Coordinates of C-alpha atoms and ligand atoms in Angstrom, one line a residue:
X1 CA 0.0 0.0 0.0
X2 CA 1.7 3.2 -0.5
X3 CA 1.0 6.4 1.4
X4 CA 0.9 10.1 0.1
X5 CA 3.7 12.0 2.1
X6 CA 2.6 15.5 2.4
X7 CA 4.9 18.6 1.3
X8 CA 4.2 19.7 5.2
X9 CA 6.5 23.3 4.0
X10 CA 4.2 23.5 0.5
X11 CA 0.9 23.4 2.4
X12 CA 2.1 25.7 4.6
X13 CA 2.7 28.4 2.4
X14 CA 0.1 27.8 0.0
X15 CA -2.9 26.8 1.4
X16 CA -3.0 28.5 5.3
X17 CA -6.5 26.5 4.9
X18 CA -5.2 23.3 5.2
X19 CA -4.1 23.8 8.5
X20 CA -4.2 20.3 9.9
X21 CA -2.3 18.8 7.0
X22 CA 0.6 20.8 7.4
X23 CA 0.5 20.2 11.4
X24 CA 0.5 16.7 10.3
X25 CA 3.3 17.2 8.1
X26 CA 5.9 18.1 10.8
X27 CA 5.4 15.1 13.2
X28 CA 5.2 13.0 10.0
X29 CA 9.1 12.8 10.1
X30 CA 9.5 12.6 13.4
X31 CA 6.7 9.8 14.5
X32 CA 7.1 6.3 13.7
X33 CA 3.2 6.3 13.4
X34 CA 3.2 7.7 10.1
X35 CA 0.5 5.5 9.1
X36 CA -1.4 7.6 11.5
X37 CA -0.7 10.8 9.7
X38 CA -3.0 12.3 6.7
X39 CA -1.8 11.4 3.7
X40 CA -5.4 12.3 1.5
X41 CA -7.6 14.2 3.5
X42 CA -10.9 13.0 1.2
X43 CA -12.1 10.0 -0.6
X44 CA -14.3 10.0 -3.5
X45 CA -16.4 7.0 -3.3
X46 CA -17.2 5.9 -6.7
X47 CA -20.8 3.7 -7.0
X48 CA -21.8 1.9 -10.1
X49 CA -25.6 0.4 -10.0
X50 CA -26.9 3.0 -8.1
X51 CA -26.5 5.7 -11.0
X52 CA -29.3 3.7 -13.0
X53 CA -31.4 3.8 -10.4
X54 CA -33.7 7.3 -11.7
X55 CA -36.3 8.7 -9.0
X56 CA -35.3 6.4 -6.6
X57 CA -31.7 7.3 -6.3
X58 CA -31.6 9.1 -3.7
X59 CA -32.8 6.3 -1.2
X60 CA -29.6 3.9 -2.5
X61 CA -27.2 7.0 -2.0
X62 CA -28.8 7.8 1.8
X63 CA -28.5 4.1 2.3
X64 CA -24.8 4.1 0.9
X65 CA -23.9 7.3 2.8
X66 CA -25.4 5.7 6.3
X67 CA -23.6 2.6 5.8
X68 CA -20.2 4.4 5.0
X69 CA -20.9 6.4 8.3
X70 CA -21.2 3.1 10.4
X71 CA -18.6 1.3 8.6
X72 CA -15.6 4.2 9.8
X73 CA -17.1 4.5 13.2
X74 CA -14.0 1.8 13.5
X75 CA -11.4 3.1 12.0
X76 CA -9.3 5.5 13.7
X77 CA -10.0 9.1 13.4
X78 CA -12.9 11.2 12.4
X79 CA -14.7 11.6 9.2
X80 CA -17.6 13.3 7.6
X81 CA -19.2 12.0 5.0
X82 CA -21.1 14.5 2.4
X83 CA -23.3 13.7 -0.8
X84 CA -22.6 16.8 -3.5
X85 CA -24.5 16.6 -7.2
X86 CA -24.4 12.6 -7.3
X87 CA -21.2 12.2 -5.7
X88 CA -20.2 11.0 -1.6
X89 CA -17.2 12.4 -0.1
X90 CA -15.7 11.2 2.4
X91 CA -13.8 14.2 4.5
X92 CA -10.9 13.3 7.3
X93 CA -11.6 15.9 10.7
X94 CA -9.4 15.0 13.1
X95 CA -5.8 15.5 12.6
X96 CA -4.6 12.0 12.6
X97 CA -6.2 8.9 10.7
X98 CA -5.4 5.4 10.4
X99 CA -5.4 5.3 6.5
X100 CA -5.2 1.3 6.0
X101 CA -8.0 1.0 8.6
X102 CA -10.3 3.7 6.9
X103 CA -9.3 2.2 3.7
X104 CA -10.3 -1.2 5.0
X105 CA -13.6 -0.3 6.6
X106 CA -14.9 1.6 3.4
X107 CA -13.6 -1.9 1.6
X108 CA -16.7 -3.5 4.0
X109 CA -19.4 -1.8 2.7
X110 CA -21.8 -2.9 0.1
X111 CA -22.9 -0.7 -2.9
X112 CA -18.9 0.9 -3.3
X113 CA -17.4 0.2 -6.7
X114 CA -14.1 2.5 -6.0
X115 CA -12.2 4.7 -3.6
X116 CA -10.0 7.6 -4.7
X117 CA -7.8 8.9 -2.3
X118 CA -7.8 12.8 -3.0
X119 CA -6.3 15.9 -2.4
X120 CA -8.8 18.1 -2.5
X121 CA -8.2 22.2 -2.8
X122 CA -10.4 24.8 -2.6
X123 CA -11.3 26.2 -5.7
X124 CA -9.0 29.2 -6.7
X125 CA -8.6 30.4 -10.4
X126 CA -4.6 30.3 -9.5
X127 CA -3.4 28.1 -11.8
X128 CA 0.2 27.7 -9.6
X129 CA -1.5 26.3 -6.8
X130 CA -3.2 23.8 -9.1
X131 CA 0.2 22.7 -10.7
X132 CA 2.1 22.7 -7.6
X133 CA 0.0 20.2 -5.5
X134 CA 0.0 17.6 -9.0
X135 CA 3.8 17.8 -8.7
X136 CA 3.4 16.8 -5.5
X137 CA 1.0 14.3 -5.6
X138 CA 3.0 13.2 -8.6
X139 CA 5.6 12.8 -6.6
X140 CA 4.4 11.2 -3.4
X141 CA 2.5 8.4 -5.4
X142 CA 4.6 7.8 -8.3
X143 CA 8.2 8.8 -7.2
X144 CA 10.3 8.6 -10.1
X145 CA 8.6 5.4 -11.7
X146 CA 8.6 5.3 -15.5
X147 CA 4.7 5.8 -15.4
X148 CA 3.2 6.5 -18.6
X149 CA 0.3 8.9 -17.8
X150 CA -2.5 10.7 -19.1
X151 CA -4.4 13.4 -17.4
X152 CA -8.0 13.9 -17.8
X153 CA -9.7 17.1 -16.6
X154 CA -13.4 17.9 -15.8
X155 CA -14.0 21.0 -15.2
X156 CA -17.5 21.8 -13.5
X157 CA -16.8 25.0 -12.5
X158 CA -16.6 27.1 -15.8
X159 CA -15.3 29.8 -14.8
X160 CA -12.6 28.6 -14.4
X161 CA -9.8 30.7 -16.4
X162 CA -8.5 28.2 -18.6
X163 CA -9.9 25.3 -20.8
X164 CA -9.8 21.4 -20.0
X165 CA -7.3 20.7 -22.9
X166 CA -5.5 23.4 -21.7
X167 CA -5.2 22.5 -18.1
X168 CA -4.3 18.7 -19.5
X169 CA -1.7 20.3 -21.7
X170 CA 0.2 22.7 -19.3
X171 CA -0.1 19.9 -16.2
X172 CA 1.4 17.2 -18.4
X173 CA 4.0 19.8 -19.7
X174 CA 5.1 20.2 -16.0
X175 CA 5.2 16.4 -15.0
X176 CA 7.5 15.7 -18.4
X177 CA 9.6 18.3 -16.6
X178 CA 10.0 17.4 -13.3
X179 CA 9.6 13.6 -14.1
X180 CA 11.9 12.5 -16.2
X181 CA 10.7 8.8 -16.2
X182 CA 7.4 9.4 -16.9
X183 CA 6.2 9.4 -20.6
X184 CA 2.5 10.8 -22.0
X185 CA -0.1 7.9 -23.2
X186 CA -3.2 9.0 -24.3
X187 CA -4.1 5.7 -25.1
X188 CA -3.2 2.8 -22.6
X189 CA -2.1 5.1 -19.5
X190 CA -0.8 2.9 -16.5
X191 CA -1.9 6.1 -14.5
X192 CA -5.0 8.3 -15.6
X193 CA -4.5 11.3 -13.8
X194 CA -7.5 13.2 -12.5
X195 CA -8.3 16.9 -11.9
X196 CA -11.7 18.1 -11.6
X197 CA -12.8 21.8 -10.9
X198 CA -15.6 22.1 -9.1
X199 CA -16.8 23.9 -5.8
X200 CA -13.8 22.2 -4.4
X201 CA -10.6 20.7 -6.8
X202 CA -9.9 17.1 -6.6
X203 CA -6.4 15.7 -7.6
X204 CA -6.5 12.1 -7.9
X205 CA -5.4 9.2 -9.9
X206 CA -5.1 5.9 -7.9
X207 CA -8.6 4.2 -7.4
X208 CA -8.9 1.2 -5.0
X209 CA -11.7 -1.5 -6.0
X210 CA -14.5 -1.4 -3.2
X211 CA -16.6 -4.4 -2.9
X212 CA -19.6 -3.5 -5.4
X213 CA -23.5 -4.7 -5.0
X214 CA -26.0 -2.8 -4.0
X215 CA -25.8 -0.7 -0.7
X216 CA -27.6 -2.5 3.0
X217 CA -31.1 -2.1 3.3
X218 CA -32.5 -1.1 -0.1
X219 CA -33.4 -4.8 -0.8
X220 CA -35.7 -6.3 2.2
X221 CA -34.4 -8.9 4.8
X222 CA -34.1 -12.3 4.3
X223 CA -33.4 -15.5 6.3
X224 CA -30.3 -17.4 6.1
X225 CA -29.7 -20.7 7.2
X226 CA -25.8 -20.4 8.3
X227 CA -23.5 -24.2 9.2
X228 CA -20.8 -24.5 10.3
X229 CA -19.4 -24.7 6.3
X230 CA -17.8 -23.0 3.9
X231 CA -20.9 -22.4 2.0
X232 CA -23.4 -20.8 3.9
X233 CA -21.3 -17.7 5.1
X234 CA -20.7 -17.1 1.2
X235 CA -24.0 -17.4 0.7
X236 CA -25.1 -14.8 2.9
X237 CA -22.7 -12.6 1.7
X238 CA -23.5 -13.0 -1.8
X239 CA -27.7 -11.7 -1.2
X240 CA -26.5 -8.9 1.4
X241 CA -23.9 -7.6 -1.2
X242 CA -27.4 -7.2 -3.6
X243 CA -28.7 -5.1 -0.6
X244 CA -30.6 -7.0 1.5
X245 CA -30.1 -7.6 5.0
X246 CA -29.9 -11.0 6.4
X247 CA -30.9 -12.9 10.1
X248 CA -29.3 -16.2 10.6
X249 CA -31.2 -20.1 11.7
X250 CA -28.4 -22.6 12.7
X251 CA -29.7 -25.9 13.8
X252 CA -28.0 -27.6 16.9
X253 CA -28.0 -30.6 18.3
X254 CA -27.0 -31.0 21.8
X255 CA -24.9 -33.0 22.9
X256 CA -23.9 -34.5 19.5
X257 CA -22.9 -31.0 18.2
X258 CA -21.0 -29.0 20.5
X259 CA -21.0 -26.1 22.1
X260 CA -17.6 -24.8 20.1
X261 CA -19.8 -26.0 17.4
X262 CA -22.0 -23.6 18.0
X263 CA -19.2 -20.9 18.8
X264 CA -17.8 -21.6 15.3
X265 CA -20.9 -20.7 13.7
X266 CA -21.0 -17.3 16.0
X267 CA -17.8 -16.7 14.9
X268 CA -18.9 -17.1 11.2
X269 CA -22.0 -14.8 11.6
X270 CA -19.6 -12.0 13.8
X271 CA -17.8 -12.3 10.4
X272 CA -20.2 -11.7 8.3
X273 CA -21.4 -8.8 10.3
X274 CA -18.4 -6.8 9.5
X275 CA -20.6 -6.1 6.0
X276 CA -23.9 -6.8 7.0
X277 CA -24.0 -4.8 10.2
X278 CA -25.5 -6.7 13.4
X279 CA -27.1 -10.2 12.8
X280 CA -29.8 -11.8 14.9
X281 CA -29.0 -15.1 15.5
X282 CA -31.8 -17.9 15.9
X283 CA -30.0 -20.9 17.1
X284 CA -32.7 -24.0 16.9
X285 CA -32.5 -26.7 19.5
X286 CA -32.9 -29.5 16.7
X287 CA -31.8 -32.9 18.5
X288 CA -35.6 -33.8 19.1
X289 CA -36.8 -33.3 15.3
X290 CA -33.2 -35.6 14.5
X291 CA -33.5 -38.8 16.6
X292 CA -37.5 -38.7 15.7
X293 CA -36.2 -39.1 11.9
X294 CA -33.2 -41.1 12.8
X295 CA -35.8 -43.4 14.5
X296 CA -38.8 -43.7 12.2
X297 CA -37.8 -42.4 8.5
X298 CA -35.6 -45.0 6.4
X299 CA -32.3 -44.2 6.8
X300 CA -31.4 -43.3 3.2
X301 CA -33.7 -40.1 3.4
X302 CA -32.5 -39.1 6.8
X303 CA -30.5 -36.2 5.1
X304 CA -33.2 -35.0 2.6
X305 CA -36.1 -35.3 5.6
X306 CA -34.0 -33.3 7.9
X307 CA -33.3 -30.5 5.1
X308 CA -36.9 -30.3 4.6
X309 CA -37.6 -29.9 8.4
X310 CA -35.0 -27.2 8.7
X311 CA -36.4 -25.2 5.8
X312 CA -40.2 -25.7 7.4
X313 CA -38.4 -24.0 10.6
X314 CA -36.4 -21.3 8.7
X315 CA -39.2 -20.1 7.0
X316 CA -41.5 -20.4 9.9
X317 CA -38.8 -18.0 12.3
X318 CA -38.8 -16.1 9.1
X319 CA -42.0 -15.2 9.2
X320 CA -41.8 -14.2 12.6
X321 CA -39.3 -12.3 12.0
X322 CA -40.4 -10.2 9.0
X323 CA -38.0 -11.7 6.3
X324 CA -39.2 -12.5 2.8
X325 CA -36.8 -15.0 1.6
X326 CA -34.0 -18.4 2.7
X327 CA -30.8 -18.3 1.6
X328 CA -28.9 -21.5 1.9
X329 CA -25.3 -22.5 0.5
X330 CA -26.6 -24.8 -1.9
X331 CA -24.8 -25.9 -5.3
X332 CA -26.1 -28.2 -7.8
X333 CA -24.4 -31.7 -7.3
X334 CA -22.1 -30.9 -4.0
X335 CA -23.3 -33.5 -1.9
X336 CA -26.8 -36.0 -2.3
X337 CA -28.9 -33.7 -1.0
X338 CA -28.1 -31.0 -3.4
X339 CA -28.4 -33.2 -6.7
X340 CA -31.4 -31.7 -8.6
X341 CA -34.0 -34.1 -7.4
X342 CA -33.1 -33.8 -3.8
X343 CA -33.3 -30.3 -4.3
X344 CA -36.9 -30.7 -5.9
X345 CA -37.9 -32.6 -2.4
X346 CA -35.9 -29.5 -0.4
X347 CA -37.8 -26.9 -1.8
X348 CA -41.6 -28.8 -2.0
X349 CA -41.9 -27.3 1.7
X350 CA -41.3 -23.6 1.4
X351 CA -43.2 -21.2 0.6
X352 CA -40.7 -18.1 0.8
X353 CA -38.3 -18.0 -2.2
X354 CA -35.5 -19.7 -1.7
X355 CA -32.0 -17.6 -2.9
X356 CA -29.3 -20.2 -3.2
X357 CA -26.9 -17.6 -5.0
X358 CA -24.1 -20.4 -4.9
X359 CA -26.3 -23.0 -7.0
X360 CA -24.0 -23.2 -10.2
X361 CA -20.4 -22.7 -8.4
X362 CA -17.9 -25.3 -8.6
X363 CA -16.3 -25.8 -4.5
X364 CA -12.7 -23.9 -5.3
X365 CA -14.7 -20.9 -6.5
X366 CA -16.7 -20.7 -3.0
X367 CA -13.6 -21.5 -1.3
X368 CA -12.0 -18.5 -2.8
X369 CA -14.9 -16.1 -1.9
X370 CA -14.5 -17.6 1.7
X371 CA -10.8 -16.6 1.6
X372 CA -11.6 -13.4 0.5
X373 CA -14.2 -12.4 3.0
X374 CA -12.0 -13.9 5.6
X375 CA -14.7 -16.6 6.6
X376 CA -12.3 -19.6 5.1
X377 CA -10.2 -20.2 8.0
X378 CA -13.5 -20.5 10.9
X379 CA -15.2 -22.3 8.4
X380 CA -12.4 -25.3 8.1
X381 CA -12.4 -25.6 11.9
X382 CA -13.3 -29.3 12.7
X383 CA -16.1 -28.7 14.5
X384 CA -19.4 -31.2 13.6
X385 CA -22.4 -30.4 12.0
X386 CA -25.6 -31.9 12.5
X387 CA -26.0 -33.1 8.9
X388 CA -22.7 -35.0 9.8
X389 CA -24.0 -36.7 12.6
X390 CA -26.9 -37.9 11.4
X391 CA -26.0 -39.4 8.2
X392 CA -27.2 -42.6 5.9
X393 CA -24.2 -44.6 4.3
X394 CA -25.8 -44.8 1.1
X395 CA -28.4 -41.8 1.2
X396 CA -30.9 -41.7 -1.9
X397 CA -29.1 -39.4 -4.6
X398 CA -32.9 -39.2 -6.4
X399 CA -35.8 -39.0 -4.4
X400 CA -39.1 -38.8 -5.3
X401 CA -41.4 -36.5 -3.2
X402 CA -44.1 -38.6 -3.4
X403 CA -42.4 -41.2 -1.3
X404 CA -40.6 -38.5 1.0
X405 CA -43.9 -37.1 2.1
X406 CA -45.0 -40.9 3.1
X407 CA -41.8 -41.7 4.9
X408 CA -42.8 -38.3 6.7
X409 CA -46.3 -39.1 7.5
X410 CA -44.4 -42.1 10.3
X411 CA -43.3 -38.6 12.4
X412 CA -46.9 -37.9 13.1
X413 CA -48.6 -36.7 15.2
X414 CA -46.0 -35.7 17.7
X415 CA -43.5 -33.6 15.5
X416 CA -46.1 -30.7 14.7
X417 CA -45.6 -30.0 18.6
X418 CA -41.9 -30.7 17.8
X419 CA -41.8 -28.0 15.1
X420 CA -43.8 -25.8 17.5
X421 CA -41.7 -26.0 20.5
X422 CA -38.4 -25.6 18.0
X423 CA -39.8 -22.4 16.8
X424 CA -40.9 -21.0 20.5
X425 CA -37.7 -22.3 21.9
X426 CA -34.8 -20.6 20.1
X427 CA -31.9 -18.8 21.3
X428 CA -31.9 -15.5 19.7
X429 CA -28.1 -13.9 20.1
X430 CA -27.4 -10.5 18.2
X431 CA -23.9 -10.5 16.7
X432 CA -22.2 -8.1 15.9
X433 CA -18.4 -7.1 15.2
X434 CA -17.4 -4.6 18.2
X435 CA -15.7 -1.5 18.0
X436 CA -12.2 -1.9 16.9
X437 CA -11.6 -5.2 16.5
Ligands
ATP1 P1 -22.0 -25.4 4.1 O1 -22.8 -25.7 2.9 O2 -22.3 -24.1 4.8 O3 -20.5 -25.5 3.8 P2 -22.4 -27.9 4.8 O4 -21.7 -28.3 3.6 O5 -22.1 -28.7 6.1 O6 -22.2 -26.5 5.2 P3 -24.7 -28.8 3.5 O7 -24.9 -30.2 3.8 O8 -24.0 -28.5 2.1 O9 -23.9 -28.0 4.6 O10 -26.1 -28.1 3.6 C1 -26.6 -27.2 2.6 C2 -27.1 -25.9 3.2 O11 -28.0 -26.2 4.3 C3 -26.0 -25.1 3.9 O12 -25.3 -24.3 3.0 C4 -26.8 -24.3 4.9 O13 -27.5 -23.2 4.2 C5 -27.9 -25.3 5.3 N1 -27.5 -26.0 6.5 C6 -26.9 -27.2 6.7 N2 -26.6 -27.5 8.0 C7 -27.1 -26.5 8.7 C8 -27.2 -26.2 10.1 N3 -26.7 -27.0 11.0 N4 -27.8 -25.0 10.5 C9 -28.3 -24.2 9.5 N5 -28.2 -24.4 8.2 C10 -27.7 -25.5 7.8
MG2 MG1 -22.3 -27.3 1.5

């Protein structure tokens, strides 16, 4: 990662309005912390989807602009974040920020396609002040690299005293000049070097990918039944990224699962709360529902009667708990409940949509998701689930709901009580990522 060093002396002289930068500048070379220290005092936060969104784009930019807001109440330092003619700013206030953690938390949020680090002027029709503070950002994030660069000027702000091709002209002029490695491509720039003049002006050119999707809460809530896995964590990512915010179901099964079973999955939902915000977590006593199977369904349809008990559950807590859709981490062919027949029997009980946004990936590509939302590790902990426990050597690969609902018919009457008291029973724990961790 590299940091922009400020010119503390520049600052100084130029721009008396930048006070705290130049403060910063001076302990920048004498504190270790330099990390600390503010490199960019703004970020533009680039969005994609949202700018198709017409009359309604206002609610997905509030929602982005909250969700920003929450997301750097863990980094270090201050910020203010501002919405100006279709663009979110994110200002530094305090004198000293943690860059890679304020980098990192606006990485966490949903609905952010990029983030430019800027340095950010106010607007004066002195063209020297413009030139000077490119050389130095120039400088700072290029050094003397053999960058082949463009810059690209928009210029909102028309009075401005000169034109965009002749602000591109004269700024490339002076790079060539004081950079010696660096060449002009208007074509295929490494760097594309951005000014724009508008009530403030912005110098930036590196942008850092954000996470994309569709910003928290614009989307409804939905119910997602989270394991132990790899799966279900990238799941539940995969509908919150398109917006929607999600509550958990895990079933346990005392004693055969665990209590760091259980932990695991806690651990899996804190993780997942770093994007989704807070979760509420329904854990489901489930041993009763499991030996009643285990005892009375043929064993080779354990697996695909217990999936269909947990989704009659799921969707019953979700209705209770105002969602409007399951999300589970199945994929077409992992394991023989998920072939398409057993998946035919799965989904027979619901009457919620089911999102199963991992149906068509192959394993490696949900592993890498896990890895990159940091779930991977928790998830490989060999803890037990309880669709391990309970498991037929040779379960039924195609079943044939027909005969599923007659195997079923051998739990009654007790387990609509059983369902019942699962429902009225569950643990209800709200996870969420604290402060600073
Ligand atoms: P994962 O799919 O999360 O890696 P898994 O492979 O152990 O876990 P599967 O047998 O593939 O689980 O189950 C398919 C889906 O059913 C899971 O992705 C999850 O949505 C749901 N599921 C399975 N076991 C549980 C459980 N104990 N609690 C809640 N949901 C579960
Ligand atoms: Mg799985």
């Amino acid at each position: 990662m590299h940091f922009f060093s400020v010119q503390a002396g520049f600052y100084k002289k130029k721009l008396k309005t930048l006070q705290p930068l130049s403060l910063c500048g001076k302990r920048l070379r004498q504190n270790r912390k330099i990390r600390d220290c503010m490199e960019y005092q703004a970020f533009l936060i680039k969005y994609a989807e949202i700018g198709t969104k017409g009359k309604n784009r206002y609610v997905f930019e509030d929602a982005l602009a909250k969700d920003i807001r929450m997301k750097l109440k863990r980094a270090g330092g201050e910020y203010a974040v501002s919405r100006e003619r279709g663009r979110i700013y994110v200002h530094v206030k305090s004198e000293h920020y943690d860059y890679e953690e304020c980098i990192d938390a606006l990485r966490h949020v949903f609905g952010i396609a990029g983030i430019a680090p800027m340095v950010q002027l106010p607007y004066s029709e002195d063209f020297s002040v413009l030139e000077e503070a490119v050389l130095s950002y120039f400088r700072s994030a290029y050094g003397d690299a053999p960058v082949r660069f463009k810059v690209e000027t928009r210029r909102a702000e028309k009075a401005y005293p000169m034109t965009s091709p002749e602000i591109e002209q004269e700024l490339g002029h002076s790079i060539l000049e004081a950079f010696p490695n660096a060449k002009v491509d208007v074509h295929k720039p490494d760097v594309k070097l951005r000014i724009e003049i508008r009530q403030f002006i912005n110098i930036y050119g590196k942008i850092i990918p954000g996470l994309s999707g569709m910003p928290l809460g614009t989307n409804g809530k939905a119910m997602l039944l989270l394991s132990g896995g790899i799966d279900s964590p990238v799941a539940g990512f995969k509908v919150a990224k398109r917006g929607a915010l999600i509550e958990a179901t895990y079933f346990h099964a005392p004693p055969y699962t665990s209590e760091r079973a259980k932990i695991k999955v806690m651990d899996l939902a804190r993780q997942l709360s770093t994007y989704t915000g807070p979760i509420m977590l329904h854990v489901v006593n489930f041993t009763e529902i499991q030996l009643a199977i285990y005892d009375r369904c043929p064993h080779d349809e354990l697996t695909i009667i217990m999936r269909r008990y947990m989704m009659r559950i799921a969707e019953a807590l979700a209705y209770k708990n105002d969602c409007i859709g399951l999300i589970t981490g199945e994929s077409i062919g992992q394991v023989a409940s998920q072939t398409l027949q057993s998946l035919v029997c799965t989904n027979e009980v619901c009457t919620l949509p089911v999102y199963r946004p991992l149906i068509a990936f192959d394993k490696q590509e949900i592993i890498d998701v896990a890895e990159e939302i940091g779930t991977y590790e928790t998830s490989i902990e060999p803890y037990e689930d309880c669709c391990t426990i309970f498991v037929a050597k040779h379960p039924v690969t195609k079943p044939i709901v027909e005969k599923i609902r007659k195997s079923e018919l051998k739990l009654l009457p007790e387990i609509d009580a059983m369902v019942e008291k699962a429902v009225q029973e569950t643990e209800d724990i709200l996870i969420r990522k604290e402060k600073g961790l």
